[in-house]
Amino acid sequence: MLDELKVKRRHFLVGAAGAAGAAALGDAGVRAARAQEASGLPDYVSWKEPGAFIQHSPQTLETMRGEIGLSPLTPNDLVFVRNNLPSLTEEQVGDPEAWEVNVEGVAQPRPITLAELRTLGPETVACVLQCSGNGRGFFEHETSGSQWLTGAAANVSWTGVPVRTVVEAMGGVDGDKSFMTGTGGEPIPEGLDPLTVIVERSVPLEAQEVALLAWEMNGEPIPLAHGGPVRLVLPGYYGVNNVKHLKRLSFDETQSQADIQRSGYRVRPVGESGAPDQPSMYQMNVKSWVTHPLREAGTGRTQIWGVALGGTEDLDRVEVSTDGGETWEEARFVGPDLGRFAWRPFVLAADLAPGTHRIASRATTASGAAQPRDFEPNHRGYGHNGWDAHAVDVTVQ
Ligand SMILES: Nc1nc2c(c(=O)[nH]1)N[C@H]1C(S)=C(S)[C@@H](COP(=O)(O)O)O[C@H]1N2
Ligand SMILES: [Mo]
């Protein structure tokens, strides 16, 4: 599908609709991209659905837009993958029950094993896991990083123990602390300065109110590709803050000095370098996108589907336009409401006449935050929620 190819819209002629863009790409280009999509997945994710992903790199797999259906949770074999460092292997992990998280910055700091975490009161939360760069491919400016379209996002049910419970068991946070820091357990490749590669993220202390130390993902032990045996889950926060293979959880006065915190994931104008005084990619914004139909539809009645998320807030509504945003109609949410951190599938029935229709969706939260038509560019292409760029051109014969 055109919108699933790594093609920036600016490569199309001004005013060209998606179908014209596909023609410009040529059948050979479309076939080559499909062949890549259908090719085998790397070993560590060979259990995933073949053909459901766009492989940006062996460590970067995007779920194809049309693979997201009306089921409220995304099955594990369809969840996108993003690893800055190679995922841990079973040999590296050893006995998962003996996996230790070092908890620091509390009154009684100590390592705690997965086996012991299981003895503390468990909780389950459904939340959107979304890379900060999801939608990067829709920016008009040149951006470094994976050219994600819509598929660096999933809706997942996590089970684990609330961070608050762990902290209470260790006598509470020790003194005045402003940040909670999670450190990933991947070994640092030799010869590299750890600060340049380590996955270590600090979030404001208040994040501990919603955070979980999770060991289960959609009812299964968290697969290593997704950060088992223990992952820090931060509902409402962008993917990078959800540290996989968590080996250290620390309460600190200052933020991590790792590059991924200091200069990475900082929102700044195009052309500027990242620095600690710029906003960090923490809480997610309101967003939605259509997942069906994407390119063609029959005449007569069509069910238009998509997903909508409020970031950290409940959704009030999602509207759908079939005329590029001139008129909007409220869609219906489908299935159970899994809470403010989860996404909700939506559906709208439409009678589409022959021709090309530009289908867009626009979500609004309970407090009135709505997706903008256009999203202001930022250097690294983070946080795109503009409804126009996420629209699809659907042709009815
Ligand atoms: N330890 C560790 N945690 C990590 C990463 C990583 O490379 N190592 N990548 C982060 C990024 S950028 C994202 S978007 C999410 C991706 O989670 P997933 O691969 O389970 O979809 O994990 C985050 N947590
Ligand atoms: Mo990410």
Short mmCIF file of C-alpha atoms and ligand atoms in Angstrom, two decimals:
data_model
loop_
_atom_site.label_atom_id
_atom_site.label_comp_id
_atom_site.label_asym_id
_atom_site.label_seq_id
_atom_site.Cartn_x
_atom_site.Cartn_y
_atom_site.Cartn_z
CA MET A 1 0.00 0.00 0.00
CA LEU A 2 1.23 3.36 -0.94
CA ASP A 3 0.97 4.82 2.53
CA GLU A 4 3.05 1.95 3.82
CA LEU A 5 5.95 2.63 1.52
CA LYS A 6 8.82 4.70 2.73
CA VAL A 7 7.93 7.58 0.49
CA LYS A 8 7.58 11.12 1.69
CA ARG A 9 4.62 12.98 0.35
CA ARG A 10 6.84 15.79 -0.79
CA HIS A 11 8.20 13.44 -3.43
CA PHE A 12 4.83 13.61 -5.13
CA LEU A 13 3.75 16.42 -7.38
CA VAL A 14 1.90 19.14 -5.55
CA GLY A 15 -1.74 18.23 -5.46
CA ALA A 16 -1.17 14.65 -6.55
CA ALA A 17 -3.47 12.26 -4.76
CA GLY A 18 -2.14 9.03 -3.26
CA ALA A 19 -3.18 6.91 -6.23
CA ALA A 20 -1.25 9.18 -8.58
CA GLY A 21 1.70 8.91 -6.21
CA ALA A 22 1.55 5.11 -6.42
CA ALA A 23 1.59 5.35 -10.19
CA ALA A 24 4.62 7.64 -10.02
CA LEU A 25 6.42 5.06 -7.89
CA GLY A 26 5.89 2.44 -10.59
CA ASP A 27 4.82 -1.18 -10.35
CA ALA A 28 8.41 -2.32 -9.92
CA GLY A 29 8.83 -0.07 -6.88
CA VAL A 30 5.61 -1.32 -5.35
CA ARG A 31 6.59 -4.94 -6.01
CA ALA A 32 10.05 -4.45 -4.53
CA ALA A 33 8.57 -2.95 -1.39
CA ARG A 34 6.05 -5.80 -1.09
CA ALA A 35 8.78 -8.38 -1.53
CA GLN A 36 10.74 -6.76 1.26
CA GLU A 37 7.66 -6.77 3.46
CA ALA A 38 7.03 -10.44 2.76
CA SER A 39 10.62 -11.50 3.33
CA GLY A 40 11.60 -13.36 6.47
CA LEU A 41 11.86 -11.68 9.83
CA PRO A 42 15.09 -11.76 11.87
CA ASP A 43 15.49 -14.81 14.14
CA TYR A 44 14.72 -13.04 17.41
CA VAL A 45 11.28 -12.08 16.07
CA SER A 46 10.71 -15.09 13.82
CA TRP A 47 7.60 -15.90 15.91
CA LYS A 48 5.91 -12.75 14.61
CA GLU A 49 3.36 -12.64 11.82
CA PRO A 50 5.28 -12.83 8.54
CA GLY A 51 4.22 -10.23 6.01
CA ALA A 52 2.65 -7.95 8.63
CA PHE A 53 5.67 -5.69 9.01
CA ILE A 54 7.71 -3.12 7.17
CA GLN A 55 11.33 -3.83 8.09
CA HIS A 56 13.16 -0.54 8.43
CA SER A 57 16.13 -2.48 9.83
CA PRO A 58 16.57 -5.82 11.63
CA GLN A 59 15.92 -3.95 14.91
CA THR A 60 13.10 -1.80 13.62
CA LEU A 61 9.85 -3.41 12.52
CA GLU A 62 6.75 -1.40 11.74
CA THR A 63 3.27 -2.94 11.80
CA MET A 64 1.56 -2.38 8.46
CA ARG A 65 -1.30 0.05 8.75
CA GLY A 66 -3.95 -2.35 7.50
CA GLU A 67 -2.95 -5.03 10.04
CA ILE A 68 -4.57 -3.10 12.89
CA GLY A 69 -8.16 -4.26 13.13
CA LEU A 70 -11.08 -3.71 15.49
CA SER A 71 -9.82 -5.90 18.30
CA PRO A 72 -9.07 -3.61 21.25
CA LEU A 73 -5.62 -5.12 21.98
CA THR A 74 -2.83 -5.70 19.50
CA PRO A 75 -1.73 -9.35 19.50
CA ASN A 76 1.93 -9.79 20.43
CA ASP A 77 2.83 -11.15 17.01
CA LEU A 78 1.66 -7.89 15.43
CA VAL A 79 3.33 -5.46 17.85
CA PHE A 80 6.07 -3.27 16.32
CA VAL A 81 9.67 -3.64 17.49
CA ARG A 82 12.26 -0.95 18.15
CA ASN A 83 15.64 -1.78 19.65
CA ASN A 84 18.45 0.70 20.03
CA LEU A 85 20.70 -2.16 21.12
CA PRO A 86 20.23 -5.81 20.15
CA SER A 87 17.58 -7.49 22.27
CA LEU A 88 18.83 -9.83 25.02
CA THR A 89 19.01 -13.55 24.26
CA GLU A 90 17.74 -16.37 26.49
CA GLU A 91 21.35 -17.28 27.31
CA GLN A 92 22.05 -13.73 28.43
CA VAL A 93 18.94 -13.66 30.62
CA GLY A 94 19.35 -17.09 32.21
CA ASP A 95 16.59 -17.99 34.67
CA PRO A 96 13.97 -15.26 34.21
CA GLU A 97 12.70 -15.68 37.79
CA ALA A 98 16.16 -14.77 39.08
CA TRP A 99 16.29 -11.58 36.97
CA GLU A 100 17.11 -8.69 39.29
CA VAL A 101 16.09 -5.06 39.23
CA ASN A 102 18.32 -2.85 41.39
CA VAL A 103 16.13 -0.32 43.12
CA GLU A 104 18.03 2.79 44.22
CA GLY A 105 17.12 6.13 45.78
CA VAL A 106 14.65 4.54 48.22
CA ALA A 107 15.00 4.22 52.01
CA GLN A 108 16.08 0.56 51.77
CA PRO A 109 17.69 0.14 48.35
CA ARG A 110 18.27 -3.42 47.16
CA PRO A 111 17.95 -5.76 44.20
CA ILE A 112 14.58 -7.43 43.76
CA THR A 113 14.03 -10.54 41.64
CA LEU A 114 11.14 -11.24 39.30
CA ALA A 115 10.16 -14.07 41.65
CA GLU A 116 9.84 -11.59 44.51
CA LEU A 117 8.05 -8.99 42.38
CA ARG A 118 5.38 -11.64 41.80
CA THR A 119 4.72 -11.77 45.55
CA LEU A 120 3.72 -8.08 45.62
CA GLY A 121 0.18 -7.02 44.67
CA PRO A 122 -0.19 -7.29 40.90
CA GLU A 123 -2.06 -4.92 38.61
CA THR A 124 -2.98 -4.92 34.91
CA VAL A 125 -3.14 -1.86 32.70
CA ALA A 126 -3.93 -1.44 29.02
CA CYS A 127 -1.96 1.28 27.29
CA VAL A 128 -0.65 2.47 23.99
CA LEU A 129 2.99 1.70 23.29
CA GLN A 130 4.11 4.22 20.69
CA CYS A 131 7.53 5.30 19.46
CA SER A 132 8.19 9.04 19.66
CA GLY A 133 8.98 8.96 15.95
CA ASN A 134 5.70 7.33 14.91
CA GLY A 135 4.50 9.44 11.95
CA ARG A 136 8.01 10.75 11.23
CA GLY A 137 7.65 9.70 7.60
CA PHE A 138 4.80 12.20 7.20
CA PHE A 139 6.95 15.25 7.89
CA GLU A 140 7.94 17.18 4.80
CA HIS A 141 11.45 17.93 6.02
CA GLU A 142 14.34 15.48 5.91
CA THR A 143 14.57 13.63 9.24
CA SER A 144 17.10 11.10 10.43
CA GLY A 145 15.72 7.96 12.06
CA SER A 146 13.22 5.31 10.99
CA GLN A 147 10.63 6.72 8.63
CA TRP A 148 7.74 5.32 10.62
CA LEU A 149 4.27 5.98 9.26
CA THR A 150 1.46 4.80 11.56
CA GLY A 151 2.80 1.41 12.65
CA ALA A 152 5.16 2.19 15.54
CA ALA A 153 2.20 1.88 17.85
CA ALA A 154 0.23 -0.87 19.55
CA ASN A 155 -2.34 -1.26 22.32
CA VAL A 156 -1.09 -3.69 24.95
CA SER A 157 -2.32 -5.12 28.24
CA TRP A 158 0.56 -5.32 30.73
CA THR A 159 0.58 -7.14 34.06
CA GLY A 160 3.08 -6.45 36.78
CA VAL A 161 3.41 -4.67 40.08
CA PRO A 162 2.89 -0.92 40.48
CA VAL A 163 6.16 0.92 41.08
CA ARG A 164 4.46 2.59 44.07
CA THR A 165 4.02 -0.81 45.70
CA VAL A 166 7.69 -1.68 45.23
CA VAL A 167 8.78 1.71 46.56
CA GLU A 168 6.55 1.35 49.62
CA ALA A 169 8.02 -2.10 50.27
CA MET A 170 11.44 -0.44 50.35
CA GLY A 171 10.53 2.32 52.76
CA GLY A 172 9.54 5.00 50.25
CA VAL A 173 11.55 7.40 48.10
CA ASP A 174 14.57 8.61 50.06
CA GLY A 175 14.46 12.39 50.41
CA ASP A 176 13.53 14.93 47.76
CA LYS A 177 13.81 13.39 44.34
CA SER A 178 12.63 14.83 41.04
CA PHE A 179 13.15 11.95 38.62
CA MET A 180 12.61 8.25 38.23
CA THR A 181 15.26 6.60 36.05
CA GLY A 182 15.05 3.24 34.33
CA THR A 183 18.11 1.48 32.91
CA GLY A 184 18.02 -1.23 30.25
CA GLY A 185 19.95 -4.45 30.76
CA GLU A 186 21.61 -4.84 27.38
CA PRO A 187 25.38 -5.31 27.54
CA ILE A 188 27.26 -2.28 26.26
CA PRO A 189 29.31 -3.19 23.17
CA GLU A 190 33.02 -3.08 23.98
CA GLY A 191 34.99 0.02 23.14
CA LEU A 192 31.99 2.31 23.28
CA ASP A 193 31.37 5.02 25.84
CA PRO A 194 28.37 3.61 27.76
CA LEU A 195 26.69 7.02 27.89
CA THR A 196 26.45 7.09 24.10
CA VAL A 197 24.54 3.81 23.81
CA ILE A 198 22.93 2.88 27.12
CA VAL A 199 19.14 2.95 27.17
CA GLU A 200 18.53 4.91 30.33
CA ARG A 201 15.61 7.28 30.66
CA SER A 202 14.59 9.65 33.43
CA VAL A 203 10.99 10.75 33.74
CA PRO A 204 9.41 13.20 36.20
CA LEU A 205 8.89 11.59 39.61
CA GLU A 206 5.11 11.83 39.26
CA ALA A 207 5.31 9.10 36.60
CA GLN A 208 5.73 6.56 39.42
CA GLU A 209 2.03 6.98 40.13
CA VAL A 210 1.13 5.14 36.93
CA ALA A 211 4.24 3.03 36.35
CA LEU A 212 4.39 -0.77 36.48
CA LEU A 213 7.23 -3.25 36.65
CA ALA A 214 5.67 -5.66 34.17
CA TRP A 215 6.37 -9.29 33.36
CA GLU A 216 3.32 -10.15 31.28
CA MET A 217 2.28 -8.76 27.89
CA ASN A 218 -1.21 -9.59 26.64
CA GLY A 219 -1.31 -12.59 28.96
CA GLU A 220 2.09 -14.08 28.08
CA PRO A 221 5.53 -13.66 29.66
CA ILE A 222 6.98 -10.55 27.99
CA PRO A 223 8.89 -11.82 24.94
CA LEU A 224 12.57 -10.82 24.99
CA ALA A 225 12.04 -8.72 21.86
CA HIS A 226 9.65 -6.64 23.93
CA GLY A 227 11.83 -6.34 26.99
CA GLY A 228 11.36 -9.43 29.15
CA PRO A 229 11.80 -10.66 31.79
CA VAL A 230 10.86 -7.31 33.42
CA ARG A 231 9.93 -4.09 31.68
CA LEU A 232 9.19 -0.63 33.02
CA VAL A 233 5.77 0.33 31.68
CA LEU A 234 4.79 3.98 31.76
CA PRO A 235 1.20 4.36 30.63
CA GLY A 236 0.72 7.57 28.62
CA TYR A 237 4.46 8.04 27.99
CA TYR A 238 6.19 7.54 24.65
CA GLY A 239 7.83 4.19 23.93
CA VAL A 240 11.42 5.13 24.76
CA ASN A 241 10.52 5.72 28.42
CA ASN A 242 9.22 2.14 28.65
CA VAL A 243 12.61 0.62 29.35
CA LYS A 244 12.98 -3.03 28.36
CA HIS A 245 15.03 -5.64 30.24
CA LEU A 246 14.89 -3.32 33.24
CA LYS A 247 17.94 -3.85 35.44
CA ARG A 248 17.87 -0.67 37.50
CA LEU A 249 15.17 1.66 38.79
CA SER A 250 16.46 4.72 40.52
CA PHE A 251 15.00 7.81 42.17
CA ASP A 252 17.24 10.78 41.56
CA GLU A 253 17.67 14.51 41.99
CA THR A 254 18.92 14.89 38.44
CA GLN A 255 18.30 13.30 35.05
CA SER A 256 20.43 10.60 33.49
CA GLN A 257 23.55 11.82 31.69
CA ALA A 258 23.05 9.27 28.91
CA ASP A 259 22.80 10.70 25.40
CA ILE A 260 19.35 9.16 24.98
CA GLN A 261 18.23 11.50 27.78
CA ARG A 262 20.46 14.56 27.35
CA SER A 263 20.24 15.15 23.62
CA GLY A 264 18.04 12.37 22.26
CA TYR A 265 14.25 12.66 22.26
CA ARG A 266 14.40 16.44 22.65
CA VAL A 267 11.90 18.54 20.73
CA ARG A 268 13.53 21.47 18.94
CA PRO A 269 13.28 23.48 15.75
CA VAL A 270 14.54 21.96 12.51
CA GLY A 271 18.31 22.34 12.25
CA GLU A 272 19.02 22.61 15.99
CA SER A 273 20.92 20.06 18.09
CA GLY A 274 19.37 18.35 21.07
CA ALA A 275 20.01 19.71 24.57
CA PRO A 276 18.73 19.10 28.10
CA ASP A 277 16.81 22.41 28.26
CA GLN A 278 14.44 21.36 25.46
CA PRO A 279 11.21 19.43 26.10
CA SER A 280 11.74 15.67 26.33
CA MET A 281 9.40 13.13 24.73
CA TYR A 282 7.35 12.20 27.75
CA GLN A 283 3.56 12.19 27.55
CA MET A 284 1.80 11.32 24.31
CA ASN A 285 -0.58 13.61 22.50
CA VAL A 286 -4.08 12.92 21.17
CA LYS A 287 -4.01 11.05 17.88
CA SER A 288 -6.00 8.84 15.53
CA TRP A 289 -5.68 7.28 12.11
CA VAL A 290 -7.79 5.27 9.74
CA THR A 291 -6.76 1.64 9.20
CA HIS A 292 -9.46 0.55 6.73
CA PRO A 293 -10.02 1.10 3.88
CA LEU A 294 -6.64 2.39 2.82
CA ARG A 295 -6.63 2.41 -0.93
CA GLU A 296 -9.72 0.97 -2.55
CA ALA A 297 -13.33 0.39 -1.57
CA GLY A 298 -16.37 -1.03 -3.31
CA THR A 299 -19.36 1.09 -4.17
CA GLY A 300 -22.18 1.27 -1.67
CA ARG A 301 -21.80 0.92 2.05
CA THR A 302 -18.27 0.88 3.48
CA GLN A 303 -17.24 0.57 7.12
CA ILE A 304 -14.39 2.95 7.83
CA TRP A 305 -12.24 1.88 10.79
CA GLY A 306 -9.37 3.27 12.74
CA VAL A 307 -7.91 3.75 16.19
CA ALA A 308 -7.87 6.79 18.46
CA LEU A 309 -5.88 7.56 21.60
CA GLY A 310 -6.12 10.38 24.09
CA GLY A 311 -2.48 10.17 25.22
CA THR A 312 -3.04 10.48 28.95
CA GLU A 313 -6.68 11.50 28.82
CA ASP A 314 -10.03 9.93 28.09
CA LEU A 315 -11.33 10.50 24.59
CA ASP A 316 -14.43 12.54 24.05
CA ARG A 317 -14.97 11.74 20.37
CA VAL A 318 -13.42 10.91 17.06
CA GLU A 319 -14.74 12.32 13.81
CA VAL A 320 -14.20 11.07 10.29
CA SER A 321 -14.14 13.05 7.07
CA THR A 322 -14.47 11.52 3.61
CA ASP A 323 -13.85 14.81 1.81
CA GLY A 324 -10.40 15.79 3.02
CA GLY A 325 -11.61 17.62 6.10
CA GLU A 326 -14.38 19.82 4.69
CA THR A 327 -17.11 18.00 6.59
CA TRP A 328 -16.87 15.67 9.59
CA GLU A 329 -19.12 13.02 11.08
CA GLU A 330 -18.76 11.50 14.53
CA ALA A 331 -17.64 7.87 14.48
CA ARG A 332 -18.71 5.20 16.99
CA PHE A 333 -16.24 3.64 19.41
CA VAL A 334 -16.13 -0.15 19.13
CA GLY A 335 -15.57 -2.59 21.97
CA PRO A 336 -14.76 -2.02 25.62
CA ASP A 337 -13.21 1.16 26.99
CA LEU A 338 -9.88 -0.03 28.43
CA GLY A 339 -9.16 3.26 30.15
CA ARG A 340 -7.52 6.57 29.41
CA PHE A 341 -4.14 5.14 28.42
CA ALA A 342 -5.52 2.68 25.87
CA TRP A 343 -6.58 3.34 22.33
CA ARG A 344 -10.14 2.80 21.12
CA PRO A 345 -11.02 1.37 17.76
CA PHE A 346 -13.72 3.35 15.97
CA VAL A 347 -15.99 2.77 13.01
CA LEU A 348 -18.15 4.90 10.73
CA ALA A 349 -20.44 3.60 8.00
CA ALA A 350 -20.22 5.61 4.78
CA ASP A 351 -21.72 5.40 1.31
CA LEU A 352 -18.91 6.30 -1.02
CA ALA A 353 -19.70 7.30 -4.59
CA PRO A 354 -17.30 6.36 -7.39
CA GLY A 355 -14.24 8.57 -7.38
CA THR A 356 -11.39 9.27 -4.99
CA HIS A 357 -12.13 10.15 -1.39
CA ARG A 358 -9.69 11.63 1.05
CA ILE A 359 -10.48 9.96 4.38
CA ALA A 360 -9.24 11.57 7.58
CA SER A 361 -9.92 11.15 11.28
CA ARG A 362 -9.65 13.63 14.11
CA ALA A 363 -9.80 12.74 17.80
CA THR A 364 -10.67 15.07 20.69
CA THR A 365 -10.04 14.40 24.39
CA ALA A 366 -12.37 15.01 27.31
CA SER A 367 -10.60 18.31 28.08
CA GLY A 368 -10.97 19.45 24.47
CA ALA A 369 -7.46 18.79 23.13
CA ALA A 370 -7.86 17.91 19.45
CA GLN A 371 -5.56 16.79 16.67
CA PRO A 372 -4.44 19.76 14.60
CA ARG A 373 -4.77 19.77 10.82
CA ASP A 374 -1.01 20.28 10.52
CA PHE A 375 1.68 19.55 13.05
CA GLU A 376 4.60 21.92 13.42
CA PRO A 377 7.85 20.35 12.20
CA ASN A 378 10.59 19.58 14.71
CA HIS A 379 14.13 18.48 13.99
CA ARG A 380 13.85 14.76 14.68
CA GLY A 381 10.26 14.38 13.55
CA TYR A 382 8.68 13.48 16.88
CA GLY A 383 5.05 13.44 17.92
CA HIS A 384 3.26 13.98 14.58
CA ASN A 385 -0.49 13.95 15.14
CA GLY A 386 -1.64 16.18 12.27
CA TRP A 387 -4.80 14.70 10.76
CA ASP A 388 -4.17 15.88 7.21
CA ALA A 389 -0.87 14.04 6.74
CA HIS A 390 -2.41 10.88 8.21
CA ALA A 391 -5.33 10.93 5.74
CA VAL A 392 -5.66 8.26 3.03
CA ASP A 393 -6.90 8.51 -0.54
CA VAL A 394 -9.40 5.77 -1.27
CA THR A 395 -10.64 5.07 -4.76
CA VAL A 396 -14.10 3.69 -5.43
CA GLN A 397 -14.55 2.24 -8.93
N1 LIG B 1 16.27 -1.55 27.11
C1 LIG B 1 15.69 -0.95 26.06
N2 LIG B 1 14.48 -0.38 26.23
C2 LIG B 1 13.87 0.23 25.19
C3 LIG B 1 14.50 0.33 23.92
C4 LIG B 1 15.77 -0.30 23.77
O1 LIG B 1 16.38 -0.29 22.71
N3 LIG B 1 16.32 -0.93 24.86
N4 LIG B 1 13.88 1.01 22.91
C5 LIG B 1 12.87 2.00 23.31
C6 LIG B 1 12.09 2.56 22.22
S1 LIG B 1 12.78 3.84 21.37
C7 LIG B 1 10.81 2.15 21.97
S2 LIG B 1 9.85 2.92 20.82
C8 LIG B 1 10.21 1.02 22.69
C9 LIG B 1 9.80 -0.05 21.69
O2 LIG B 1 9.18 -1.12 22.34
P1 LIG B 1 8.86 -2.48 21.55
O3 LIG B 1 10.08 -2.88 20.79
O4 LIG B 1 8.44 -3.44 22.59
O5 LIG B 1 7.75 -2.17 20.59
O6 LIG B 1 11.09 0.47 23.64
C10 LIG B 1 11.91 1.39 24.33
N5 LIG B 1 12.63 0.74 25.38
MO MO B 2 11.07 4.79 20.00
#
